[in-house]
mmCIF file of C-alpha atoms and ligand atoms in Angstrom:
data_model
loop_
_atom_site.group_PDB
_atom_site.id
_atom_site.type_symbol
_atom_site.label_atom_id
_atom_site.label_comp_id
_atom_site.label_asym_id
_atom_site.label_seq_id
_atom_site.Cartn_x
_atom_site.Cartn_y
_atom_site.Cartn_z
ATOM 1 C CA MET Y 13 -20.089 -8.309 14.008
ATOM 2 C CA LYS Y 14 -20.537 -10.767 11.075
ATOM 3 C CA ILE Y 15 -17.790 -9.964 8.596
ATOM 4 C CA GLY Y 16 -17.163 -11.133 5.078
ATOM 5 C CA PHE Y 17 -13.605 -11.035 4.122
ATOM 6 C CA ILE Y 18 -12.622 -11.299 0.455
ATOM 7 C CA GLY Y 19 -8.897 -11.631 -0.600
ATOM 8 C CA LEU Y 20 -6.958 -13.519 1.972
ATOM 9 C CA GLY Y 21 -3.442 -12.808 0.580
ATOM 10 C CA ASN Y 22 -0.299 -11.482 2.354
ATOM 11 C CA MET Y 23 -2.272 -8.544 3.836
ATOM 12 C CA GLY Y 24 -5.887 -9.964 3.991
ATOM 13 C CA ALA Y 25 -5.027 -13.186 5.921
ATOM 14 C CA PRO Y 26 -3.554 -11.514 8.929
ATOM 15 C CA MET Y 27 -6.076 -8.775 8.948
ATOM 16 C CA ALA Y 28 -8.943 -11.348 8.998
ATOM 17 C CA ALA Y 29 -7.049 -13.316 11.751
ATOM 18 C CA ASN Y 30 -6.899 -10.202 13.882
ATOM 19 C CA LEU Y 31 -10.682 -9.662 13.558
ATOM 20 C CA VAL Y 32 -11.226 -13.372 14.657
ATOM 21 C CA THR Y 33 -8.920 -12.859 17.658
ATOM 22 C CA ALA Y 34 -11.054 -9.852 18.587
ATOM 23 C CA GLY Y 35 -14.174 -11.980 18.761
ATOM 24 C CA HIS Y 36 -15.689 -11.285 15.367
ATOM 25 C CA LYS Y 37 -17.347 -13.960 13.227
ATOM 26 C CA VAL Y 38 -15.397 -13.823 9.941
ATOM 27 C CA THR Y 39 -16.332 -15.744 6.729
ATOM 28 C CA GLY Y 40 -13.591 -15.529 4.018
ATOM 29 C CA PHE Y 41 -13.190 -16.061 0.356
ATOM 30 C CA ASP Y 42 -10.138 -16.158 -1.915
ATOM 31 C CA THR Y 43 -9.831 -17.606 -5.423
ATOM 32 C CA MET Y 44 -6.703 -19.404 -4.080
ATOM 33 C CA ASP Y 45 -7.425 -22.074 -1.609
ATOM 34 C CA VAL Y 46 -6.343 -20.298 1.499
ATOM 35 C CA ALA Y 47 -6.994 -21.375 5.090
ATOM 36 C CA VAL Y 48 -6.853 -18.881 7.854
ATOM 37 C CA ASP Y 49 -7.385 -20.031 11.537
ATOM 38 C CA GLY Y 50 -10.816 -19.184 12.764
ATOM 39 C CA VAL Y 51 -12.037 -17.917 9.392
ATOM 40 C CA ALA Y 52 -14.930 -19.870 7.979
ATOM 41 C CA LYS Y 53 -14.484 -20.647 4.264
ATOM 42 C CA ALA Y 54 -17.206 -19.569 1.761
ATOM 43 C CA ALA Y 55 -17.511 -21.081 -1.683
ATOM 44 C CA SER Y 56 -17.866 -17.624 -3.385
ATOM 45 C CA ALA Y 57 -17.553 -14.081 -2.668
ATOM 46 C CA ALA Y 58 -21.344 -13.606 -2.723
ATOM 47 C CA GLU Y 59 -21.599 -16.370 -0.120
ATOM 48 C CA ALA Y 60 -19.080 -14.495 2.050
ATOM 49 C CA ALA Y 61 -21.029 -11.477 1.906
ATOM 50 C CA THR Y 62 -24.461 -12.861 2.577
ATOM 51 C CA GLY Y 63 -25.777 -11.736 5.989
ATOM 52 C CA ALA Y 64 -22.572 -9.828 6.770
ATOM 53 C CA ASP Y 65 -22.756 -6.567 8.697
ATOM 54 C CA VAL Y 66 -19.460 -5.549 6.973
ATOM 55 C CA VAL Y 67 -17.671 -6.888 3.939
ATOM 56 C CA ILE Y 68 -13.969 -6.121 3.664
ATOM 57 C CA THR Y 69 -12.095 -6.575 0.418
ATOM 58 C CA MET Y 70 -8.353 -6.793 0.166
ATOM 59 C CA LEU Y 71 -7.624 -7.427 -3.563
ATOM 60 C CA PRO Y 72 -4.809 -6.852 -6.056
ATOM 61 C CA ASN Y 73 -6.243 -4.052 -8.267
ATOM 62 C CA GLY Y 74 -9.123 -2.016 -9.267
ATOM 63 C CA ALA Y 75 -10.309 -4.238 -12.227
ATOM 64 C CA ILE Y 76 -10.667 -7.231 -9.676
ATOM 65 C CA LEU Y 77 -12.265 -4.980 -7.115
ATOM 66 C CA ARG Y 78 -15.012 -3.927 -9.685
ATOM 67 C CA THR Y 79 -15.602 -7.692 -10.491
ATOM 68 C CA VAL Y 80 -15.873 -8.667 -6.919
ATOM 69 C CA ALA Y 81 -17.991 -5.705 -6.029
ATOM 70 C CA ALA Y 82 -20.500 -6.589 -8.820
ATOM 71 C CA GLU Y 83 -20.882 -10.060 -7.160
ATOM 72 C CA VAL Y 84 -21.087 -9.073 -3.645
ATOM 73 C CA ILE Y 85 -23.296 -5.848 -3.673
ATOM 74 C CA PRO Y 86 -26.461 -7.724 -4.728
ATOM 75 C CA ALA Y 87 -25.759 -10.299 -2.001
ATOM 76 C CA MET Y 88 -25.431 -7.794 0.835
ATOM 77 C CA THR Y 89 -28.100 -6.736 3.332
ATOM 78 C CA THR Y 90 -29.328 -3.045 3.151
ATOM 79 C CA GLY Y 91 -27.390 -0.877 5.567
ATOM 80 C CA ALA Y 92 -24.341 -3.115 5.651
ATOM 81 C CA ALA Y 93 -20.956 -1.596 4.705
ATOM 82 C CA LEU Y 94 -18.588 -2.499 1.903
ATOM 83 C CA VAL Y 95 -15.043 -1.509 3.020
ATOM 84 C CA ASP Y 96 -12.413 -1.828 0.411
ATOM 85 C CA CYS Y 97 -8.864 -1.840 1.896
ATOM 86 C CA SER Y 98 -6.992 -2.651 -1.367
ATOM 87 C CA THR Y 99 -4.880 0.051 -3.105
ATOM 88 C CA VAL Y 100 -6.729 0.741 -6.310
ATOM 89 C CA ASP Y 101 -7.266 3.668 -8.729
ATOM 90 C CA VAL Y 102 -9.479 6.481 -7.482
ATOM 91 C CA ASP Y 103 -11.887 6.007 -10.255
ATOM 92 C CA SER Y 104 -12.622 2.320 -9.397
ATOM 93 C CA ALA Y 105 -13.098 3.365 -5.718
ATOM 94 C CA ARG Y 106 -15.529 5.926 -6.492
ATOM 95 C CA ALA Y 107 -17.370 3.738 -9.139
ATOM 96 C CA VAL Y 108 -17.758 0.775 -6.594
ATOM 97 C CA ALA Y 109 -18.899 3.230 -3.843
ATOM 98 C CA ALA Y 110 -21.518 4.845 -6.180
ATOM 99 C CA ASP Y 111 -22.860 1.203 -7.017
ATOM 100 C CA ALA Y 112 -22.917 0.184 -3.274
ATOM 101 C CA GLU Y 113 -24.632 3.279 -2.244
ATOM 102 C CA ALA Y 114 -27.257 2.966 -5.030
ATOM 103 C CA ALA Y 115 -27.996 -0.518 -3.571
ATOM 104 C CA GLY Y 116 -28.682 1.030 -0.045
ATOM 105 C CA LEU Y 117 -25.206 0.006 1.318
ATOM 106 C CA LEU Y 118 -22.540 2.146 3.104
ATOM 107 C CA ALA Y 119 -19.188 2.191 1.155
ATOM 108 C CA VAL Y 120 -15.722 3.094 2.420
ATOM 109 C CA ASP Y 121 -12.418 3.025 0.528
ATOM 110 C CA ALA Y 122 -9.772 2.451 3.112
ATOM 111 C CA PRO Y 123 -6.347 1.612 1.783
ATOM 112 C CA VAL Y 124 -3.634 0.873 4.286
ATOM 113 C CA SER Y 125 -0.074 1.693 5.091
ATOM 114 C CA GLY Y 126 2.148 -0.452 7.311
ATOM 115 C CA GLY Y 127 2.761 -3.516 5.002
ATOM 116 C CA ILE Y 128 2.711 -7.101 5.966
ATOM 117 C CA GLY Y 129 4.298 -6.466 9.374
ATOM 118 C CA GLY Y 130 1.620 -3.909 10.315
ATOM 119 C CA ALA Y 131 -1.040 -6.243 9.060
ATOM 120 C CA ALA Y 132 0.236 -9.007 11.330
ATOM 121 C CA ALA Y 133 0.755 -6.815 14.389
ATOM 122 C CA GLY Y 134 -2.590 -4.868 13.897
ATOM 123 C CA THR Y 135 -0.767 -1.582 13.554
ATOM 124 C CA LEU Y 136 -1.842 -0.471 10.069
ATOM 125 C CA THR Y 137 -2.790 3.091 9.251
ATOM 126 C CA PHE Y 138 -6.162 3.397 7.484
ATOM 127 C CA MET Y 139 -6.876 6.363 5.214
ATOM 128 C CA ALA Y 140 -10.587 6.344 4.588
ATOM 129 C CA GLY Y 141 -13.004 7.940 2.182
ATOM 130 C CA GLY Y 142 -16.850 7.772 2.342
ATOM 131 C CA SER Y 143 -19.780 8.988 4.358
ATOM 132 C CA ASP Y 144 -19.617 9.715 8.123
ATOM 133 C CA ALA Y 145 -21.957 6.635 8.712
ATOM 134 C CA GLY Y 146 -19.773 4.295 6.678
ATOM 135 C CA PHE Y 147 -16.700 5.381 8.512
ATOM 136 C CA ALA Y 148 -18.423 5.083 11.927
ATOM 137 C CA LYS Y 149 -19.408 1.515 11.139
ATOM 138 C CA ALA Y 150 -15.972 0.570 9.930
ATOM 139 C CA GLU Y 151 -13.924 2.433 12.555
ATOM 140 C CA PRO Y 152 -14.135 -0.263 15.283
ATOM 141 C CA LEU Y 153 -12.683 -2.761 12.817
ATOM 142 C CA PHE Y 154 -9.996 -0.258 11.889
ATOM 143 C CA ASP Y 155 -9.081 0.046 15.546
ATOM 144 C CA ILE Y 156 -8.508 -3.780 15.739
ATOM 145 C CA MET Y 157 -6.476 -4.073 12.422
ATOM 146 C CA GLY Y 158 -4.698 -0.902 12.880
ATOM 147 C CA GLN Y 159 -3.447 1.795 15.217
ATOM 148 C CA LYS Y 160 -4.715 4.789 13.379
ATOM 149 C CA ALA Y 161 -7.646 5.648 10.969
ATOM 150 C CA VAL Y 162 -8.039 9.052 9.271
ATOM 151 C CA HIS Y 163 -11.269 9.982 7.615
ATOM 152 C CA CYS Y 164 -10.056 11.833 4.691
ATOM 153 C CA GLY Y 165 -13.326 12.917 3.141
ATOM 154 C CA SER Y 166 -15.912 11.614 0.524
ATOM 155 C CA SER Y 167 -15.447 8.335 -1.515
ATOM 156 C CA GLY Y 168 -12.097 7.973 -3.250
ATOM 157 C CA SER Y 169 -10.313 10.320 -0.619
ATOM 158 C CA GLY Y 170 -8.665 7.471 1.015
ATOM 159 C CA GLN Y 171 -7.096 6.242 -2.234
ATOM 160 C CA ALA Y 172 -6.198 9.768 -3.012
ATOM 161 C CA ALA Y 173 -4.328 10.282 0.247
ATOM 162 C CA LYS Y 174 -2.535 6.840 -0.220
ATOM 163 C CA ILE Y 175 -1.242 7.554 -3.737
ATOM 164 C CA CYS Y 176 -0.222 11.111 -2.842
ATOM 165 C CA ASN Y 177 1.742 9.801 0.053
ATOM 166 C CA ASN Y 178 3.375 7.044 -1.925
ATOM 167 C CA MET Y 179 4.202 9.416 -4.684
ATOM 168 C CA ILE Y 180 6.088 11.515 -2.145
ATOM 169 C CA LEU Y 181 7.767 8.343 -0.780
ATOM 170 C CA GLY Y 182 8.932 7.126 -4.272
ATOM 171 C CA ILE Y 183 10.297 10.391 -5.232
ATOM 172 C CA THR Y 184 12.078 10.922 -1.766
ATOM 173 C CA MET Y 185 13.514 7.378 -1.928
ATOM 174 C CA ILE Y 186 15.075 8.134 -5.249
ATOM 175 C CA GLY Y 187 16.460 11.453 -4.088
ATOM 176 C CA THR Y 188 17.986 9.832 -0.985
ATOM 177 C CA CYS Y 189 19.576 7.049 -2.925
ATOM 178 C CA GLU Y 190 20.921 9.309 -5.724
ATOM 179 C CA ALA Y 191 22.373 11.586 -3.043
ATOM 180 C CA PHE Y 192 24.096 8.595 -1.250
ATOM 181 C CA ALA Y 193 25.545 7.453 -4.652
ATOM 182 C CA LEU Y 194 26.777 11.007 -5.371
ATOM 183 C CA ALA Y 195 28.201 11.217 -1.801
ATOM 184 C CA ASP Y 196 30.130 7.859 -2.494
ATOM 185 C CA LYS Y 197 31.677 9.362 -5.497
ATOM 186 C CA LEU Y 198 32.810 12.523 -3.731
ATOM 187 C CA GLY Y 199 34.449 10.257 -1.057
ATOM 188 C CA LEU Y 200 32.040 11.092 1.735
ATOM 189 C CA ASP Y 201 31.618 8.291 4.240
ATOM 190 C CA ARG Y 202 28.034 7.082 4.376
ATOM 191 C CA GLN Y 203 27.792 7.318 8.195
ATOM 192 C CA LYS Y 204 28.949 10.913 8.089
ATOM 193 C CA MET Y 205 26.383 11.539 5.295
ATOM 194 C CA PHE Y 206 23.624 10.064 7.451
ATOM 195 C CA ASP Y 207 24.731 11.980 10.602
ATOM 196 C CA VAL Y 208 24.437 15.241 8.742
ATOM 197 C CA VAL Y 209 21.370 14.776 6.510
ATOM 198 C CA SER Y 210 19.272 13.022 9.134
ATOM 199 C CA THR Y 211 19.578 16.152 11.276
ATOM 200 C CA SER Y 212 19.605 18.753 8.377
ATOM 201 C CA SER Y 213 17.010 19.977 6.019
ATOM 202 C CA GLY Y 214 17.498 17.028 3.677
ATOM 203 C CA TYR Y 215 16.010 14.704 6.382
ATOM 204 C CA SER Y 216 12.995 12.457 5.438
ATOM 205 C CA TRP Y 217 11.428 9.257 6.406
ATOM 206 C CA THR Y 218 13.417 7.462 3.733
ATOM 207 C CA MET Y 219 16.681 8.731 5.319
ATOM 208 C CA ASN Y 220 15.832 8.773 9.000
ATOM 209 C CA ALA Y 221 13.571 5.662 9.443
ATOM 210 C CA TYR Y 222 14.197 3.484 6.358
ATOM 211 C CA CYS Y 223 17.898 4.236 5.422
ATOM 212 C CA PRO Y 224 18.741 2.731 2.074
ATOM 213 C CA ALA Y 225 22.417 2.239 3.046
ATOM 214 C CA PRO Y 226 23.262 -1.064 4.729
ATOM 215 C CA GLY Y 227 24.699 -0.611 8.297
ATOM 216 C CA VAL Y 228 23.664 2.968 8.573
ATOM 217 C CA GLY Y 229 20.724 4.300 10.506
ATOM 218 C CA PRO Y 230 18.029 2.075 12.116
ATOM 219 C CA GLN Y 231 17.445 -1.483 10.873
ATOM 220 C CA SER Y 232 15.884 -1.473 7.413
ATOM 221 C CA PRO Y 233 15.630 -3.893 4.452
ATOM 222 C CA ALA Y 234 19.020 -2.578 3.293
ATOM 223 C CA ASP Y 235 20.456 -4.489 6.143
ATOM 224 C CA ASN Y 236 18.691 -7.758 4.946
ATOM 225 C CA ASN Y 237 20.098 -7.663 1.425
ATOM 226 C CA TYR Y 238 17.158 -5.531 0.301
ATOM 227 C CA GLN Y 239 14.457 -8.268 0.859
ATOM 228 C CA PRO Y 240 11.199 -6.384 1.001
ATOM 229 C CA GLY Y 241 9.935 -4.605 3.104
ATOM 230 C CA PHE Y 242 7.983 -2.737 0.586
ATOM 231 C CA ALA Y 243 8.798 -4.298 -2.792
ATOM 232 C CA ALA Y 244 9.887 -2.032 -5.773
ATOM 233 C CA ASP Y 245 7.099 -3.854 -7.650
ATOM 234 C CA LEU Y 246 4.438 -2.330 -5.309
ATOM 235 C CA MET Y 247 6.091 1.009 -5.459
ATOM 236 C CA LEU Y 248 5.745 0.874 -9.171
ATOM 237 C CA LYS Y 249 2.021 -0.056 -8.879
ATOM 238 C CA ASP Y 250 1.464 3.018 -6.617
ATOM 239 C CA LEU Y 251 3.283 5.489 -8.741
ATOM 240 C CA ARG Y 252 1.305 4.241 -11.775
ATOM 241 C CA LEU Y 253 -1.965 4.915 -9.815
ATOM 242 C CA SER Y 254 -0.705 8.328 -8.941
ATOM 243 C CA GLN Y 255 0.079 9.102 -12.586
ATOM 244 C CA GLN Y 256 -3.257 7.667 -13.654
ATOM 245 C CA ALA Y 257 -5.017 10.010 -11.144
ATOM 246 C CA ALA Y 258 -2.890 12.922 -12.201
ATOM 247 C CA GLU Y 259 -3.891 12.270 -15.765
ATOM 248 C CA SER Y 260 -7.581 12.241 -14.940
ATOM 249 C CA ALA Y 261 -7.400 15.246 -12.639
ATOM 250 C CA ASP Y 262 -5.173 17.231 -15.131
ATOM 251 C CA ALA Y 263 -2.508 17.631 -12.373
ATOM 252 C CA ASP Y 264 1.194 18.496 -13.267
ATOM 253 C CA THR Y 265 3.340 15.919 -11.473
ATOM 254 C CA PRO Y 266 6.710 15.823 -13.240
ATOM 255 C CA MET Y 267 8.712 14.346 -10.458
ATOM 256 C CA GLY Y 268 6.023 11.571 -9.974
ATOM 257 C CA ALA Y 269 6.233 10.804 -13.653
ATOM 258 C CA LEU Y 270 10.062 10.529 -13.484
ATOM 259 C CA ALA Y 271 9.823 8.376 -10.429
ATOM 260 C CA GLN Y 272 7.354 6.001 -12.215
ATOM 261 C CA ALA Y 273 9.559 5.810 -15.187
ATOM 262 C CA LEU Y 274 12.562 5.009 -13.084
ATOM 263 C CA TYR Y 275 10.921 2.348 -10.999
ATOM 264 C CA ALA Y 276 9.499 0.797 -14.218
ATOM 265 C CA THR Y 277 13.018 0.478 -15.707
ATOM 266 C CA PHE Y 278 14.336 -0.931 -12.428
ATOM 267 C CA VAL Y 279 11.536 -3.553 -12.120
ATOM 268 C CA GLU Y 280 10.778 -4.457 -15.678
ATOM 269 C CA LYS Y 281 14.196 -4.203 -17.500
ATOM 270 C CA GLU Y 282 16.868 -4.481 -14.589
ATOM 271 C CA ASP Y 283 16.993 -6.501 -11.296
ATOM 272 C CA GLY Y 284 14.521 -4.631 -9.263
ATOM 273 C CA ALA Y 285 11.572 -7.178 -9.331
ATOM 274 C CA GLY Y 286 11.124 -8.727 -5.849
ATOM 275 C CA ARG Y 287 13.652 -6.429 -4.226
ATOM 276 C CA ASP Y 288 12.824 -3.631 -1.697
ATOM 277 C CA PHE Y 289 12.188 -0.230 -3.185
ATOM 278 C CA SER Y 290 15.327 1.084 -1.353
ATOM 279 C CA ALA Y 291 17.465 -1.126 -3.710
ATOM 280 C CA MET Y 292 17.579 1.969 -5.898
ATOM 281 C CA LEU Y 293 20.805 2.773 -3.932
ATOM 282 C CA PRO Y 294 22.766 -0.356 -5.273
ATOM 283 C CA ARG Y 295 21.338 0.524 -8.644
ATOM 284 C CA PHE Y 296 22.710 4.000 -8.594
ATOM 285 C CA GLU Y 297 26.050 3.140 -7.016
ATOM 286 C CA LYS Y 298 26.929 0.836 -10.071
ATOM 287 C CA ARG Y 299 26.079 3.654 -12.618
ATOM 288 C CA GLY Y 300 27.805 6.602 -14.144
ATOM 289 C CA ARG Y 301 26.024 9.645 -15.772
ATOM 290 C CA ASP Y 302 24.590 7.749 -18.704
HETATM 291 P P1 NAD K 540 -1.751 -10.587 -2.413
HETATM 292 O O1 NAD K 540 -1.547 -10.812 -3.863
HETATM 293 O O2 NAD K 540 -0.988 -11.438 -1.388
HETATM 294 O O3 NAD K 540 -3.315 -10.816 -1.996
HETATM 295 C C1 NAD K 540 -4.448 -10.620 -2.885
HETATM 296 C C2 NAD K 540 -5.320 -11.858 -2.760
HETATM 297 O O4 NAD K 540 -6.492 -11.660 -3.579
HETATM 298 C C3 NAD K 540 -4.752 -13.124 -3.251
HETATM 299 O O5 NAD K 540 -4.797 -14.071 -2.228
HETATM 300 C C4 NAD K 540 -5.573 -13.483 -4.525
HETATM 301 O O6 NAD K 540 -5.709 -14.943 -4.571
HETATM 302 C C5 NAD K 540 -6.897 -12.861 -4.024
HETATM 303 N N1 NAD K 540 -7.820 -12.596 -5.183
HETATM 304 C C6 NAD K 540 -7.515 -12.288 -6.362
HETATM 305 N N2 NAD K 540 -8.610 -12.168 -7.249
HETATM 306 C C7 NAD K 540 -9.583 -12.631 -6.360
HETATM 307 C C8 NAD K 540 -11.075 -12.688 -6.521
HETATM 308 N N3 NAD K 540 -11.613 -12.372 -7.731
HETATM 309 N N4 NAD K 540 -11.730 -13.020 -5.474
HETATM 310 C C9 NAD K 540 -11.227 -13.374 -4.283
HETATM 311 N N5 NAD K 540 -9.940 -13.191 -4.087
HETATM 312 C C10 NAD K 540 -9.048 -12.743 -5.087
HETATM 313 O O7 NAD K 540 -1.655 -8.916 -2.244
HETATM 314 P P2 NAD K 540 -1.351 -8.267 -0.784
HETATM 315 O O8 NAD K 540 0.075 -8.105 -0.623
HETATM 316 O O9 NAD K 540 -2.293 -8.948 0.261
HETATM 317 O O10 NAD K 540 -2.035 -6.844 -1.175
HETATM 318 C C11 NAD K 540 -3.430 -6.685 -1.154
HETATM 319 C C12 NAD K 540 -3.712 -5.184 -1.469
HETATM 320 O O11 NAD K 540 -3.051 -4.371 -0.354
HETATM 321 C C13 NAD K 540 -3.017 -4.647 -2.787
HETATM 322 O O12 NAD K 540 -4.065 -3.810 -3.377
HETATM 323 C C14 NAD K 540 -1.842 -3.936 -2.346
HETATM 324 O O13 NAD K 540 -1.405 -2.878 -3.308
HETATM 325 C C15 NAD K 540 -2.296 -3.407 -1.002
HETATM 326 N N6 NAD K 540 -1.119 -3.220 -0.102
HETATM 327 C C16 NAD K 540 -0.190 -4.149 0.129
HETATM 328 C C17 NAD K 540 0.956 -3.894 0.993
HETATM 329 C C18 NAD K 540 2.058 -4.916 1.165
HETATM 330 O O14 NAD K 540 2.989 -4.471 1.679
HETATM 331 N N7 NAD K 540 1.771 -6.141 0.723
HETATM 332 C C19 NAD K 540 0.931 -2.760 1.734
HETATM 333 C C20 NAD K 540 -0.055 -1.810 1.605
HETATM 334 C C21 NAD K 540 -1.139 -2.061 0.724
#
């Protein structure tokens, strides 16, 4: 396929490289001067989109996605697909899909889970929203860039699945970290805490697969001085998106709201910026009740 790839950052560059390796013809555009082996450089987003069967975007946020979509949609060929893999707000995802469909294009929102490691290894999980035809067109590319793609429903459903998942993840990480900090103060050995919880009803991905305590459980960012991994800043972004969505859907999400407030304090007022989101544990362990 002829693919336009817009946004060649930490995630986009390795994803585009995997499409090239699989034999696709990829033309890329980024506002930073980025070179990716095998990816032809376009002078604008519209140029990257011209004549493409599929245009993939991997951008920082919904406002930028809307700007880029306004440029690329008029340049795309009828029947081509606009596939946005960024994590953005549900409203932007739906608005962009509506504009693309009105212009005779297929549209898919397909945010990913798996991080920079998954992007490089081609093992991302895609959660997709859009029509069956759009998903069918994008699926062979998801198979190259990832190991699993779930068609979640109509436009915006991919973003909805992503932010619901990450709201659970943020809340669970905080719960796991505060429980470790409490266990410390009660004199409980961290390894024993892991041995019990990881095989009891308090188990979770954050405890069992991504344990925030250094030296306990499988290798995780905690064992690498909390280098991300998944940065607290990105967790804050996703928690804000989930609260924005909860606001517009009138959903009661008190734990999500608390998790957002806590990550905002950690990233913006304390030392959380640039650290893994599991660094909530050293934050709690230093604190008392107020
Ligand atoms: P990044 O900041 O490294 O990459 C974004 C790229 O978009 C940058 O290279 C930037 O120059 C480019 N860009 C910005 N405005 C542009 C424009 N108008 N036209 C063209 N290019 C433009 O971010 P990333 O880590 O690659 O993340 C991309 C998206 O994926 C985000 O929405 C993020 O939330 C999501 N995501 C990231 C991770 C992760 O672990 N990094 C994991 C899952 C999802």
